[in-house]
PDB file of C-alpha atoms in Angstrom:
ATOM      1  CA  MET A  18      -1.477  -7.059   2.281  1.00 81.00           C
ATOM      2  CA  THR A  19       0.307  -3.789   2.845  1.00 80.00           C
ATOM      3  CA  HIS A  20       3.341  -4.964   0.752  1.00 85.00           C
ATOM      4  CA  VAL A  21       0.893  -6.122  -2.037  1.00 86.00           C
ATOM      5  CA  VAL A  22      -0.742  -2.710  -2.199  1.00 85.00           C
ATOM      6  CA  GLU A  23       2.610  -0.875  -2.198  1.00 86.00           C
ATOM      7  CA  THR A  24       3.905  -3.107  -4.984  1.00 91.00           C
ATOM      8  CA  ALA A  25       0.702  -2.487  -6.991  1.00 89.00           C
ATOM      9  CA  VAL A  26       1.188   1.241  -6.615  1.00 89.00           C
ATOM     10  CA  LYS A  27       4.772   0.993  -7.933  1.00 92.00           C
ATOM     11  CA  VAL A  28       3.721  -1.287 -10.850  1.00 93.00           C
ATOM     12  CA  THR A  29       0.908   0.975 -11.982  1.00 91.00           C
ATOM     13  CA  ALA A  30       3.024   4.156 -11.641  1.00 90.00           C
ATOM     14  CA  THR A  31       5.669   2.466 -13.812  1.00 92.00           C
ATOM     15  CA  ALA A  32       3.080   1.440 -16.358  1.00 91.00           C
ATOM     16  CA  LEU A  33       1.654   4.956 -16.392  1.00 88.00           C
ATOM     17  CA  ARG A  34       5.071   6.399 -16.916  1.00 89.00           C
ATOM     18  CA  PHE A  35       5.838   4.149 -19.901  1.00 91.00           C
ATOM     19  CA  GLY A  36       2.264   4.337 -21.249  1.00 89.00           C
ATOM     20  CA  GLY A  37       3.033   7.256 -23.416  1.00 86.00           C
ATOM     21  CA  SER A  38       1.272  10.633 -23.693  1.00 85.00           C
ATOM     22  CA  GLY A  39      -2.159   9.047 -24.027  1.00 86.00           C
ATOM     23  CA  ALA A  40      -1.926   7.759 -20.522  1.00 84.00           C
ATOM     24  CA  VAL A  41      -2.291  11.163 -18.955  1.00 80.00           C
ATOM     25  CA  TYR A  42      -5.935  11.548 -19.975  1.00 86.00           C
ATOM     26  CA  LEU A  43      -8.677  10.684 -17.558  1.00 85.00           C
ATOM     27  CA  THR A  44     -10.198   8.340 -20.167  1.00 89.00           C
ATOM     28  CA  SER A  45      -7.010   6.186 -20.142  1.00 90.00           C
ATOM     29  CA  ALA A  46      -7.332   2.803 -18.419  1.00 90.00           C
ATOM     30  CA  LEU A  47      -3.781   3.280 -17.182  1.00 89.00           C
ATOM     31  CA  GLN A  48      -4.700   6.559 -15.537  1.00 89.00           C
ATOM     32  CA  ARG A  49      -7.765   4.979 -13.898  1.00 91.00           C
ATOM     33  CA  ASN A  50      -5.757   2.050 -12.591  1.00 88.00           C
ATOM     34  CA  ALA A  51      -3.042   4.329 -11.238  1.00 89.00           C
ATOM     35  CA  ARG A  52      -5.639   6.434  -9.357  1.00 89.00           C
ATOM     36  CA  ASP A  53      -7.346   3.288  -8.042  1.00 89.00           C
ATOM     37  CA  ALA A  54      -3.987   1.922  -6.682  1.00 88.00           C
ATOM     38  CA  ALA A  55      -3.192   5.287  -5.086  1.00 86.00           C
ATOM     39  CA  VAL A  56      -6.551   5.333  -3.324  1.00 87.00           C
ATOM     40  CA  ALA A  57      -6.179   1.667  -2.150  1.00 84.00           C
ATOM     41  CA  ALA A  58      -2.784   2.617  -0.683  1.00 82.00           C
ATOM     42  CA  GLN A  59      -4.400   5.294   1.444  1.00 81.00           C
ATOM     43  CA  HIS A  60      -6.808   2.941   3.039  1.00 79.00           C
ATOM     44  CA  VAL A  61      -6.256   2.389   6.736  1.00 67.00           C
ATOM     45  CA  THR A  62      -6.302  -1.438   6.527  1.00 71.00           C
ATOM     46  CA  VAL A  63      -3.060  -1.379   4.397  1.00 74.00           C
ATOM     47  CA  SER A  64      -1.305   1.486   6.097  1.00 74.00           C
ATOM     48  CA  GLU A  65       2.420   1.237   6.962  1.00 76.00           C
ATOM     49  CA  MET A  66       1.508   1.060  10.686  1.00 79.00           C
ATOM     50  CA  HIS A  67       0.554  -2.575  10.067  1.00 77.00           C
ATOM     51  CA  TYR A  68       4.295  -3.414   9.555  1.00 78.00           C
ATOM     52  CA  GLU A  69       4.976  -2.324  13.146  1.00 83.00           C
ATOM     53  CA  THR A  70       1.831  -4.028  14.455  1.00 81.00           C
ATOM     54  CA  HIS A  71       2.817  -7.312  12.785  1.00 79.00           C
ATOM     55  CA  GLY A  72       6.417  -7.082  13.963  1.00 84.00           C
ATOM     56  CA  ARG A  73       5.353  -6.433  17.511  1.00 84.00           C
ATOM     57  CA  THR A  74       3.039  -9.576  17.303  1.00 84.00           C
ATOM     58  CA  LEU A  75       5.869 -11.670  15.931  1.00 85.00           C
ATOM     59  CA  LEU A  76       8.117 -10.492  18.736  1.00 87.00           C
ATOM     60  CA  GLY A  77       5.570 -11.450  21.296  1.00 87.00           C
ATOM     61  CA  TYR A  78       4.372  -8.026  22.493  1.00 83.00           C
ATOM     62  CA  GLU A  79       0.921  -7.472  23.772  1.00 73.00           C
ATOM     63  CA  GLU A  80      -1.220  -4.667  22.403  1.00 67.00           C
ATOM     64  CA  GLY A  81      -0.299  -2.416  25.333  1.00 63.00           C
ATOM     65  CA  GLY A  82       3.393  -2.726  24.521  1.00 60.00           C
ATOM     66  CA  HIS A  83       4.442  -5.221  27.101  1.00 62.00           C
ATOM     67  CA  PRO A  84       5.957  -8.668  26.184  1.00 60.00           C
ATOM     68  CA  ARG A  85       3.839 -11.692  26.657  1.00 61.00           C
ATOM     69  CA  GLY A  86       5.224 -13.809  29.458  1.00 56.00           C
TER      70      GLY A  86
END
C-alpha cells in the first residue's frame, strides 16, 4: 500500500509537470489530483515506517523487537 501511494505521487507529479501552464491553476484536474495524492502520502497508514514494520515481520521479529522463537 505504501509503495502504491508513493508511485501515485510520482505519477501525478510527472503529469502535473507535463500538463502545461494550465495545470498550475487550482481549477485544474491535474492540480487537484496532485494535491490529493500528496495528502494521501501523508496519511499514517501508508507512512514509510510500514516498510520497516513489514520487514521485521518477514524476518520473524516480535513487536517488542525480539525474534520469535
